[in-house]
Amino acid sequence: MRVRVLITPKEGLLDPEGRAVKEILQDNGYKVKSVRVGKVVELEVDDPSQVKEMVEKFLYNPLIEEYVIE
Amino acid sequence: MKFGVCVFPGSNCDYDTYYVLRDVVGAEVRFLDFRETKIQNIDCVILPGGFSFGDYLRAGALASKTPIAKAIVDFAQKGGFVVGICNGFQILTELHLLPGALLKNENLRFVCKDVYLRVENSSTPLTKKLEKGEVIRMPIAHGEGRFYVPEDELKRLEERGQILFRYCQEDGSITKEANPNGSVGNIAGVCNETFNVFGLMPHPERACEDLLGYYDGLLLWYSLISA
């Protein structure tokens, strides 16, 4: 099965990529309050019960990021 | 003191470091491949600069899951010296051998220039040939050098003397303008609680010869070999 992990910078932590994107959107007239830029990791696995462990041990850094498994 | 310089796919300051240690400092040094599982007959491991595994996932993240990285944790826990420069610093934070994390520079630019550094602790094995408050000059070259720790952890680092260098002006003053990447507290280098694991974003191996215009980096190597 395919599992998607969304990793984003922790709320409140300065995210310069998100800030740059937000400013361009605003400069183009869009009303946007905040933008955070993260990454998507797609995993094809037989046993989805291991995904949480893979994410916590390898894919994200708890000091600076948060994640959602879809 | 025998040095080992780790080589990961994408390391690019490995040979510079090897050359400085062997030809300028005159130390015994060998390369360590990332697939090696044991560190034997080495007193100090250097994790050099570069872009290990292409900086994929996060800078240093994939290198921290290699066999040599696991051996380095064991080596450091037994008291061995470990120095991470630039990408090596990123790897050491990913390994939790050093506190904090290194994020993309605040201005999102890759910064390549000379910086001034104020020595914050001169009683560690890496800085003993320097003086507290002394200003030295070294080059930096990185896109992800914004050191981050939460505020309470920053306080603990200060109290325990784990901050080695801060970005400063030529006269030693710590200002926002002197901070090239947005690091918390202008921090350019830190060490662990037991003073045997060190990480810094500037490149001491690029500041060791008259030909290059400066040699402040040499003082770090001389400190280590007399440790």
PDB file of C-alpha atoms in Angstrom:
ATOM      1  CA  MET A   1       0.000   0.000   0.000  1.00  0.00           C
ATOM      2  CA  ARG A   2       1.037   3.586  -0.515  1.00  0.00           C
ATOM      3  CA  VAL A   3       1.530   5.832   2.488  1.00  0.00           C
ATOM      4  CA  ARG A   4       2.132   9.521   2.280  1.00  0.00           C
ATOM      5  CA  VAL A   5       4.016  11.426   4.973  1.00  0.00           C
ATOM      6  CA  LEU A   6       3.742  15.199   5.120  1.00  0.00           C
ATOM      7  CA  ILE A   7       6.620  16.881   6.924  1.00  0.00           C
ATOM      8  CA  THR A   8       6.421  20.584   7.728  1.00  0.00           C
ATOM      9  CA  PRO A   9       8.530  22.986   9.781  1.00  0.00           C
ATOM     10  CA  LYS A  10       7.320  23.224  13.360  1.00  0.00           C
ATOM     11  CA  GLU A  11       4.683  25.850  14.027  1.00  0.00           C
ATOM     12  CA  GLY A  12       6.319  29.043  15.217  1.00  0.00           C
ATOM     13  CA  LEU A  13       9.764  28.233  13.849  1.00  0.00           C
ATOM     14  CA  LEU A  14      11.050  30.699  11.269  1.00  0.00           C
ATOM     15  CA  ASP A  15      10.469  29.134   7.839  1.00  0.00           C
ATOM     16  CA  PRO A  16      12.217  31.345   5.275  1.00  0.00           C
ATOM     17  CA  GLU A  17      10.925  29.319   2.312  1.00  0.00           C
ATOM     18  CA  GLY A  18       7.370  29.719   3.532  1.00  0.00           C
ATOM     19  CA  ARG A  19       7.974  33.418   4.113  1.00  0.00           C
ATOM     20  CA  ALA A  20       9.345  33.919   0.597  1.00  0.00           C
ATOM     21  CA  VAL A  21       6.364  32.138  -0.955  1.00  0.00           C
ATOM     22  CA  LYS A  22       3.927  34.104   1.191  1.00  0.00           C
ATOM     23  CA  GLU A  23       5.497  37.409   0.157  1.00  0.00           C
ATOM     24  CA  ILE A  24       5.293  36.554  -3.548  1.00  0.00           C
ATOM     25  CA  LEU A  25       1.660  35.506  -3.170  1.00  0.00           C
ATOM     26  CA  GLN A  26       0.878  38.740  -1.349  1.00  0.00           C
ATOM     27  CA  ASP A  27       2.802  40.775  -3.929  1.00  0.00           C
ATOM     28  CA  ASN A  28       0.564  39.208  -6.574  1.00  0.00           C
ATOM     29  CA  GLY A  29      -2.520  40.352  -4.750  1.00  0.00           C
ATOM     30  CA  TYR A  30      -3.503  37.137  -2.980  1.00  0.00           C
ATOM     31  CA  LYS A  31      -4.730  37.313   0.583  1.00  0.00           C
ATOM     32  CA  VAL A  32      -2.792  34.746   2.521  1.00  0.00           C
ATOM     33  CA  LYS A  33      -2.092  34.753   6.236  1.00  0.00           C
ATOM     34  CA  SER A  34       0.684  32.208   6.444  1.00  0.00           C
ATOM     35  CA  VAL A  35       2.567  29.733   4.277  1.00  0.00           C
ATOM     36  CA  ARG A  36       4.698  26.845   5.393  1.00  0.00           C
ATOM     37  CA  VAL A  37       6.766  24.868   2.919  1.00  0.00           C
ATOM     38  CA  GLY A  38       7.493  21.265   3.786  1.00  0.00           C
ATOM     39  CA  LYS A  39       7.989  18.022   1.938  1.00  0.00           C
ATOM     40  CA  VAL A  40       6.093  14.896   0.986  1.00  0.00           C
ATOM     41  CA  VAL A  41       7.593  11.431   1.320  1.00  0.00           C
ATOM     42  CA  GLU A  42       5.640   8.669  -0.418  1.00  0.00           C
ATOM     43  CA  LEU A  43       6.320   5.146   0.766  1.00  0.00           C
ATOM     44  CA  GLU A  44       5.172   1.901  -0.872  1.00  0.00           C
ATOM     45  CA  VAL A  45       5.036  -0.666   1.936  1.00  0.00           C
ATOM     46  CA  ASP A  46       3.566  -4.069   2.664  1.00  0.00           C
ATOM     47  CA  ASP A  47       3.344  -3.487   6.387  1.00  0.00           C
ATOM     48  CA  PRO A  48       2.058   0.013   7.237  1.00  0.00           C
ATOM     49  CA  SER A  49       2.562  -0.594  10.946  1.00  0.00           C
ATOM     50  CA  GLN A  50       6.257   0.225  10.500  1.00  0.00           C
ATOM     51  CA  VAL A  51       5.670   3.629   8.962  1.00  0.00           C
ATOM     52  CA  LYS A  52       5.440   5.570  12.218  1.00  0.00           C
ATOM     53  CA  GLU A  53       8.769   4.136  13.353  1.00  0.00           C
ATOM     54  CA  MET A  54      10.413   4.938  10.013  1.00  0.00           C
ATOM     55  CA  VAL A  55       9.172   8.503  10.194  1.00  0.00           C
ATOM     56  CA  GLU A  56      10.239   9.011  13.799  1.00  0.00           C
ATOM     57  CA  LYS A  57      13.640   7.358  13.449  1.00  0.00           C
ATOM     58  CA  PHE A  58      14.624   8.503   9.974  1.00  0.00           C
ATOM     59  CA  LEU A  59      12.414  10.934   8.145  1.00  0.00           C
ATOM     60  CA  TYR A  60      11.693  13.828  10.455  1.00  0.00           C
ATOM     61  CA  ASN A  61      13.610  15.826  13.046  1.00  0.00           C
ATOM     62  CA  PRO A  62      11.382  16.444  16.077  1.00  0.00           C
ATOM     63  CA  LEU A  63      13.319  19.534  17.089  1.00  0.00           C
ATOM     64  CA  ILE A  64      12.362  21.455  13.971  1.00  0.00           C
ATOM     65  CA  GLU A  65       9.615  19.544  12.159  1.00  0.00           C
ATOM     66  CA  GLU A  66       6.203  17.970  12.607  1.00  0.00           C
ATOM     67  CA  TYR A  67       4.576  15.301  10.483  1.00  0.00           C
ATOM     68  CA  VAL A  68       1.251  13.818   9.427  1.00  0.00           C
ATOM     69  CA  ILE A  69       0.830  10.307   8.023  1.00  0.00           C
ATOM     70  CA  GLU A  70      -1.947  10.091   5.460  1.00  0.00           C
TER      71      GLU A  70
ATOM     72  CA  MET B   1      47.293  12.026  17.761  1.00  0.00           C
ATOM     73  CA  LYS B   2      45.957   9.968  14.855  1.00  0.00           C
ATOM     74  CA  PHE B   3      43.198  11.480  12.748  1.00  0.00           C
ATOM     75  CA  GLY B   4      40.535   9.835  10.614  1.00  0.00           C
ATOM     76  CA  VAL B   5      38.669  11.845   7.968  1.00  0.00           C
ATOM     77  CA  CYS B   6      35.268  10.386   7.036  1.00  0.00           C
ATOM     78  CA  VAL B   7      34.307  10.219   3.396  1.00  0.00           C
ATOM     79  CA  PHE B   8      30.620  10.105   2.446  1.00  0.00           C
ATOM     80  CA  PRO B   9      29.251  10.253  -1.089  1.00  0.00           C
ATOM     81  CA  GLY B  10      29.157  14.023  -1.631  1.00  0.00           C
ATOM     82  CA  SER B  11      31.856  15.014   0.882  1.00  0.00           C
ATOM     83  CA  ASN B  12      34.020  17.630  -0.818  1.00  0.00           C
ATOM     84  CA  CYS B  13      36.292  19.028   1.896  1.00  0.00           C
ATOM     85  CA  ASP B  14      37.642  15.595   2.797  1.00  0.00           C
ATOM     86  CA  TYR B  15      40.871  15.915   0.847  1.00  0.00           C
ATOM     87  CA  ASP B  16      41.473  19.527   1.993  1.00  0.00           C
ATOM     88  CA  THR B  17      41.230  18.372   5.595  1.00  0.00           C
ATOM     89  CA  TYR B  18      43.421  15.344   4.935  1.00  0.00           C
ATOM     90  CA  TYR B  19      46.000  17.525   3.195  1.00  0.00           C
ATOM     91  CA  VAL B  20      46.123  20.112   6.006  1.00  0.00           C
ATOM     92  CA  LEU B  21      46.496  17.480   8.692  1.00  0.00           C
ATOM     93  CA  ARG B  22      49.142  15.488   6.818  1.00  0.00           C
ATOM     94  CA  ASP B  23      51.138  18.163   4.968  1.00  0.00           C
ATOM     95  CA  VAL B  24      50.693  21.337   7.014  1.00  0.00           C
ATOM     96  CA  VAL B  25      50.225  20.051  10.554  1.00  0.00           C
ATOM     97  CA  GLY B  26      52.331  16.929  10.021  1.00  0.00           C
ATOM     98  CA  ALA B  27      49.899  14.592  11.759  1.00  0.00           C
ATOM     99  CA  GLU B  28      49.109  10.979  11.028  1.00  0.00           C
ATOM    100  CA  VAL B  29      45.823  10.772   9.152  1.00  0.00           C
ATOM    101  CA  ARG B  30      43.769   8.322   7.095  1.00  0.00           C
ATOM    102  CA  PHE B  31      40.423   8.337   5.336  1.00  0.00           C
ATOM    103  CA  LEU B  32      37.450   6.468   6.830  1.00  0.00           C
ATOM    104  CA  ASP B  33      34.867   5.095   4.408  1.00  0.00           C
ATOM    105  CA  PHE B  34      31.198   5.546   5.344  1.00  0.00           C
ATOM    106  CA  ARG B  35      30.667   1.774   5.120  1.00  0.00           C
ATOM    107  CA  GLU B  36      33.251   1.014   7.813  1.00  0.00           C
ATOM    108  CA  THR B  37      31.720  -0.351  10.993  1.00  0.00           C
ATOM    109  CA  LYS B  38      34.581   0.148  13.450  1.00  0.00           C
ATOM    110  CA  ILE B  39      36.914   2.967  14.314  1.00  0.00           C
ATOM    111  CA  GLN B  40      40.229   1.554  15.389  1.00  0.00           C
ATOM    112  CA  ASN B  41      43.580   3.125  16.093  1.00  0.00           C
ATOM    113  CA  ILE B  42      42.196   6.671  15.714  1.00  0.00           C
ATOM    114  CA  ASP B  43      42.142   9.430  18.345  1.00  0.00           C
ATOM    115  CA  CYS B  44      40.152  12.071  16.494  1.00  0.00           C
ATOM    116  CA  VAL B  45      37.493  11.652  13.801  1.00  0.00           C
ATOM    117  CA  ILE B  46      36.816  14.568  11.463  1.00  0.00           C
ATOM    118  CA  LEU B  47      33.507  14.839   9.618  1.00  0.00           C
ATOM    119  CA  PRO B  48      34.380  17.144   6.720  1.00  0.00           C
ATOM    120  CA  GLY B  49      32.307  19.643   4.804  1.00  0.00           C
ATOM    121  CA  GLY B  50      30.377  18.949   1.638  1.00  0.00           C
ATOM    122  CA  PHE B  51      26.941  17.668   0.764  1.00  0.00           C
ATOM    123  CA  SER B  52      26.760  14.114   2.080  1.00  0.00           C
ATOM    124  CA  PHE B  53      24.169  12.123   0.142  1.00  0.00           C
ATOM    125  CA  GLY B  54      23.251  15.327  -1.680  1.00  0.00           C
ATOM    126  CA  ASP B  55      21.798  16.871   1.493  1.00  0.00           C
ATOM    127  CA  TYR B  56      18.611  14.951   0.649  1.00  0.00           C
ATOM    128  CA  LEU B  57      15.859  14.805   3.297  1.00  0.00           C
ATOM    129  CA  ARG B  58      17.798  17.292   5.494  1.00  0.00           C
ATOM    130  CA  ALA B  59      21.470  18.236   5.442  1.00  0.00           C
ATOM    131  CA  GLY B  60      23.356  15.458   7.229  1.00  0.00           C
ATOM    132  CA  ALA B  61      20.272  13.303   7.821  1.00  0.00           C
ATOM    133  CA  LEU B  62      21.152  10.377   5.575  1.00  0.00           C
ATOM    134  CA  ALA B  63      24.845  10.352   6.553  1.00  0.00           C
ATOM    135  CA  SER B  64      23.768   9.992  10.188  1.00  0.00           C
ATOM    136  CA  LYS B  65      22.247   6.582   9.366  1.00  0.00           C
ATOM    137  CA  THR B  66      25.402   4.995   7.891  1.00  0.00           C
ATOM    138  CA  PRO B  67      27.582   2.295   9.499  1.00  0.00           C
ATOM    139  CA  ILE B  68      30.436   4.734  10.215  1.00  0.00           C
ATOM    140  CA  ALA B  69      28.014   7.144  11.910  1.00  0.00           C
ATOM    141  CA  LYS B  70      26.935   4.399  14.308  1.00  0.00           C
ATOM    142  CA  ALA B  71      30.597   3.643  15.016  1.00  0.00           C
ATOM    143  CA  ILE B  72      31.242   7.355  15.655  1.00  0.00           C
ATOM    144  CA  VAL B  73      28.518   7.469  18.322  1.00  0.00           C
ATOM    145  CA  ASP B  74      30.200   4.563  20.080  1.00  0.00           C
ATOM    146  CA  PHE B  75      33.640   6.174  19.654  1.00  0.00           C
ATOM    147  CA  ALA B  76      32.413   9.511  21.059  1.00  0.00           C
ATOM    148  CA  GLN B  77      30.678   7.866  23.997  1.00  0.00           C
ATOM    149  CA  LYS B  78      34.001   6.272  24.907  1.00  0.00           C
ATOM    150  CA  GLY B  79      35.624   9.707  24.957  1.00  0.00           C
ATOM    151  CA  GLY B  80      37.123   9.884  21.449  1.00  0.00           C
ATOM    152  CA  PHE B  81      37.425  13.319  19.857  1.00  0.00           C
ATOM    153  CA  VAL B  82      35.020  14.120  17.017  1.00  0.00           C
ATOM    154  CA  VAL B  83      35.059  17.356  14.997  1.00  0.00           C
ATOM    155  CA  GLY B  84      32.329  18.187  12.477  1.00  0.00           C
ATOM    156  CA  ILE B  85      32.942  21.003  10.023  1.00  0.00           C
ATOM    157  CA  CYS B  86      29.987  22.489   8.140  1.00  0.00           C
ATOM    158  CA  ASN B  87      28.197  19.405   6.741  1.00  0.00           C
ATOM    159  CA  GLY B  88      29.979  17.448   9.491  1.00  0.00           C
ATOM    160  CA  PHE B  89      28.375  19.754  12.082  1.00  0.00           C
ATOM    161  CA  GLN B  90      24.989  19.069  10.500  1.00  0.00           C
ATOM    162  CA  ILE B  91      25.642  15.318  10.712  1.00  0.00           C
ATOM    163  CA  LEU B  92      26.605  15.571  14.405  1.00  0.00           C
ATOM    164  CA  THR B  93      23.368  17.356  15.310  1.00  0.00           C
ATOM    165  CA  GLU B  94      21.392  14.745  13.357  1.00  0.00           C
ATOM    166  CA  LEU B  95      23.253  12.092  15.375  1.00  0.00           C
ATOM    167  CA  HIS B  96      22.344  13.933  18.615  1.00  0.00           C
ATOM    168  CA  LEU B  97      26.013  14.016  19.549  1.00  0.00           C
ATOM    169  CA  LEU B  98      25.607  17.792  19.508  1.00  0.00           C
ATOM    170  CA  PRO B  99      22.539  19.809  20.522  1.00  0.00           C
ATOM    171  CA  GLY B 100      20.289  21.710  18.156  1.00  0.00           C
ATOM    172  CA  ALA B 101      19.719  21.612  14.435  1.00  0.00           C
ATOM    173  CA  LEU B 102      20.973  23.517  11.388  1.00  0.00           C
ATOM    174  CA  LEU B 103      18.304  25.104   9.237  1.00  0.00           C
ATOM    175  CA  LYS B 104      18.294  26.935   5.929  1.00  0.00           C
ATOM    176  CA  ASN B 105      19.953  30.352   6.155  1.00  0.00           C
ATOM    177  CA  GLU B 106      17.512  33.053   7.127  1.00  0.00           C
ATOM    178  CA  ASN B 107      18.034  34.935   3.843  1.00  0.00           C
ATOM    179  CA  LEU B 108      17.773  31.662   1.845  1.00  0.00           C
ATOM    180  CA  ARG B 109      21.112  32.402   0.151  1.00  0.00           C
ATOM    181  CA  PHE B 110      24.142  30.215   0.012  1.00  0.00           C
ATOM    182  CA  VAL B 111      26.718  32.334   1.850  1.00  0.00           C
ATOM    183  CA  CYS B 112      30.379  32.085   0.878  1.00  0.00           C
ATOM    184  CA  LYS B 113      32.621  34.669   2.538  1.00  0.00           C
ATOM    185  CA  ASP B 114      35.051  35.367   5.362  1.00  0.00           C
ATOM    186  CA  VAL B 115      33.654  35.890   8.836  1.00  0.00           C
ATOM    187  CA  TYR B 116      35.039  36.991  12.168  1.00  0.00           C
ATOM    188  CA  LEU B 117      34.527  34.713  15.124  1.00  0.00           C
ATOM    189  CA  ARG B 118      34.784  35.513  18.809  1.00  0.00           C
ATOM    190  CA  VAL B 119      36.175  32.714  20.951  1.00  0.00           C
ATOM    191  CA  GLU B 120      33.688  32.049  23.750  1.00  0.00           C
ATOM    192  CA  ASN B 121      35.409  29.176  25.532  1.00  0.00           C
ATOM    193  CA  SER B 122      39.163  28.655  25.321  1.00  0.00           C
ATOM    194  CA  SER B 123      39.402  25.785  27.760  1.00  0.00           C
ATOM    195  CA  THR B 124      38.214  23.009  25.450  1.00  0.00           C
ATOM    196  CA  PRO B 125      40.593  20.610  23.656  1.00  0.00           C
ATOM    197  CA  LEU B 126      39.725  22.306  20.345  1.00  0.00           C
ATOM    198  CA  THR B 127      40.270  25.900  21.498  1.00  0.00           C
ATOM    199  CA  LYS B 128      43.022  25.749  24.128  1.00  0.00           C
ATOM    200  CA  LYS B 129      45.553  27.547  21.914  1.00  0.00           C
ATOM    201  CA  LEU B 130      43.134  30.458  21.599  1.00  0.00           C
ATOM    202  CA  GLU B 131      42.144  33.061  24.136  1.00  0.00           C
ATOM    203  CA  LYS B 132      38.660  33.781  25.398  1.00  0.00           C
ATOM    204  CA  GLY B 133      37.347  36.891  23.655  1.00  0.00           C
ATOM    205  CA  GLU B 134      39.956  36.643  20.887  1.00  0.00           C
ATOM    206  CA  VAL B 135      38.702  37.377  17.361  1.00  0.00           C
ATOM    207  CA  ILE B 136      39.760  35.030  14.552  1.00  0.00           C
ATOM    208  CA  ARG B 137      38.940  34.956  10.849  1.00  0.00           C
ATOM    209  CA  MET B 138      37.793  31.998   8.761  1.00  0.00           C
ATOM    210  CA  PRO B 139      35.726  31.382   5.648  1.00  0.00           C
ATOM    211  CA  ILE B 140      32.189  30.041   5.625  1.00  0.00           C
ATOM    212  CA  ALA B 141      30.378  28.406   2.689  1.00  0.00           C
ATOM    213  CA  HIS B 142      26.937  27.028   3.422  1.00  0.00           C
ATOM    214  CA  GLY B 143      23.237  27.225   2.659  1.00  0.00           C
ATOM    215  CA  GLU B 144      21.984  25.540   5.830  1.00  0.00           C
ATOM    216  CA  GLY B 145      23.945  27.016   8.699  1.00  0.00           C
ATOM    217  CA  ARG B 146      21.295  28.638  10.863  1.00  0.00           C
ATOM    218  CA  PHE B 147      21.955  27.046  14.234  1.00  0.00           C
ATOM    219  CA  TYR B 148      18.790  26.580  16.232  1.00  0.00           C
ATOM    220  CA  VAL B 149      18.104  25.461  19.771  1.00  0.00           C
ATOM    221  CA  PRO B 150      15.056  26.285  21.878  1.00  0.00           C
ATOM    222  CA  GLU B 151      15.618  29.143  24.345  1.00  0.00           C
ATOM    223  CA  ASP B 152      15.903  27.014  27.491  1.00  0.00           C
ATOM    224  CA  GLU B 153      18.499  24.804  25.808  1.00  0.00           C
ATOM    225  CA  LEU B 154      20.430  27.894  24.671  1.00  0.00           C
ATOM    226  CA  LYS B 155      20.643  29.016  28.275  1.00  0.00           C
ATOM    227  CA  ARG B 156      21.972  25.629  29.338  1.00  0.00           C
ATOM    228  CA  LEU B 157      24.595  25.702  26.563  1.00  0.00           C
ATOM    229  CA  GLU B 158      25.777  29.105  27.792  1.00  0.00           C
ATOM    230  CA  GLU B 159      25.913  28.011  31.417  1.00  0.00           C
ATOM    231  CA  ARG B 160      27.891  24.884  30.641  1.00  0.00           C
ATOM    232  CA  GLY B 161      30.371  26.657  28.364  1.00  0.00           C
ATOM    233  CA  GLN B 162      29.322  24.667  25.302  1.00  0.00           C
ATOM    234  CA  ILE B 163      29.384  27.650  22.961  1.00  0.00           C
ATOM    235  CA  LEU B 164      32.758  27.752  21.199  1.00  0.00           C
ATOM    236  CA  PHE B 165      32.439  30.599  18.682  1.00  0.00           C
ATOM    237  CA  ARG B 166      30.042  33.419  17.843  1.00  0.00           C
ATOM    238  CA  TYR B 167      29.909  35.406  14.604  1.00  0.00           C
ATOM    239  CA  CYS B 168      31.123  38.920  15.401  1.00  0.00           C
ATOM    240  CA  GLN B 169      32.420  42.167  13.920  1.00  0.00           C
ATOM    241  CA  GLU B 170      36.142  42.678  13.499  1.00  0.00           C
ATOM    242  CA  ASP B 171      36.275  44.352  16.933  1.00  0.00           C
ATOM    243  CA  GLY B 172      34.552  41.388  18.585  1.00  0.00           C
ATOM    244  CA  SER B 173      31.134  42.961  19.016  1.00  0.00           C
ATOM    245  CA  ILE B 174      28.205  40.601  18.504  1.00  0.00           C
ATOM    246  CA  THR B 175      25.743  42.241  16.138  1.00  0.00           C
ATOM    247  CA  LYS B 176      22.912  41.171  13.883  1.00  0.00           C
ATOM    248  CA  GLU B 177      24.912  42.377  10.866  1.00  0.00           C
ATOM    249  CA  ALA B 178      27.758  40.019  11.749  1.00  0.00           C
ATOM    250  CA  ASN B 179      25.408  37.029  11.714  1.00  0.00           C
ATOM    251  CA  PRO B 180      25.571  35.522   8.212  1.00  0.00           C
ATOM    252  CA  ASN B 181      22.752  33.002   8.502  1.00  0.00           C
ATOM    253  CA  GLY B 182      20.419  33.955  11.350  1.00  0.00           C
ATOM    254  CA  SER B 183      21.855  31.544  13.920  1.00  0.00           C
ATOM    255  CA  VAL B 184      20.386  31.867  17.390  1.00  0.00           C
ATOM    256  CA  GLY B 185      22.750  33.898  19.588  1.00  0.00           C
ATOM    257  CA  ASN B 186      25.139  34.362  16.599  1.00  0.00           C
ATOM    258  CA  ILE B 187      26.427  30.869  17.354  1.00  0.00           C
ATOM    259  CA  ALA B 188      28.977  29.484  14.877  1.00  0.00           C
ATOM    260  CA  GLY B 189      30.230  26.476  16.833  1.00  0.00           C
ATOM    261  CA  VAL B 190      29.313  24.360  19.850  1.00  0.00           C
ATOM    262  CA  CYS B 191      30.498  21.296  21.710  1.00  0.00           C
ATOM    263  CA  ASN B 192      28.915  18.575  23.801  1.00  0.00           C
ATOM    264  CA  GLU B 193      28.741  18.494  27.591  1.00  0.00           C
ATOM    265  CA  THR B 194      31.864  16.378  27.943  1.00  0.00           C
ATOM    266  CA  PHE B 195      33.977  18.561  25.617  1.00  0.00           C
ATOM    267  CA  ASN B 196      35.016  15.830  23.191  1.00  0.00           C
ATOM    268  CA  VAL B 197      32.559  16.410  20.327  1.00  0.00           C
ATOM    269  CA  PHE B 198      32.795  19.714  18.427  1.00  0.00           C
ATOM    270  CA  GLY B 199      30.884  21.250  15.550  1.00  0.00           C
ATOM    271  CA  LEU B 200      31.375  24.481  13.640  1.00  0.00           C
ATOM    272  CA  MET B 201      30.092  25.972  10.398  1.00  0.00           C
ATOM    273  CA  PRO B 202      33.307  27.874   9.416  1.00  0.00           C
ATOM    274  CA  HIS B 203      36.071  25.951   7.653  1.00  0.00           C
ATOM    275  CA  PRO B 204      39.344  25.853   9.650  1.00  0.00           C
ATOM    276  CA  GLU B 205      40.915  23.597   7.008  1.00  0.00           C
ATOM    277  CA  ARG B 206      40.621  26.468   4.514  1.00  0.00           C
ATOM    278  CA  ALA B 207      42.493  28.877   6.786  1.00  0.00           C
ATOM    279  CA  CYS B 208      45.820  27.179   7.364  1.00  0.00           C
ATOM    280  CA  GLU B 209      48.325  28.637   4.932  1.00  0.00           C
ATOM    281  CA  ASP B 210      49.947  31.970   4.040  1.00  0.00           C
ATOM    282  CA  LEU B 211      49.006  31.309   0.438  1.00  0.00           C
ATOM    283  CA  LEU B 212      45.330  31.491   1.403  1.00  0.00           C
ATOM    284  CA  GLY B 213      45.811  34.692   3.375  1.00  0.00           C
ATOM    285  CA  TYR B 214      45.096  33.371   6.840  1.00  0.00           C
ATOM    286  CA  TYR B 215      45.976  30.573   9.164  1.00  0.00           C
ATOM    287  CA  ASP B 216      43.756  30.971  12.221  1.00  0.00           C
ATOM    288  CA  GLY B 217      42.379  27.508  11.489  1.00  0.00           C
ATOM    289  CA  LEU B 218      45.760  26.023  12.337  1.00  0.00           C
ATOM    290  CA  LEU B 219      45.289  26.967  15.985  1.00  0.00           C
ATOM    291  CA  LEU B 220      42.395  24.513  16.219  1.00  0.00           C
ATOM    292  CA  TRP B 221      44.481  21.640  14.886  1.00  0.00           C
ATOM    293  CA  TYR B 222      47.408  22.546  17.149  1.00  0.00           C
ATOM    294  CA  SER B 223      45.030  22.672  20.099  1.00  0.00           C
ATOM    295  CA  LEU B 224      43.765  19.185  19.279  1.00  0.00           C
ATOM    296  CA  ILE B 225      47.170  17.580  18.813  1.00  0.00           C
ATOM    297  CA  SER B 226      48.294  18.901  22.172  1.00  0.00           C
ATOM    298  CA  ALA B 227      45.071  17.707  23.841  1.00  0.00           C
TER     299      ALA B 227
END
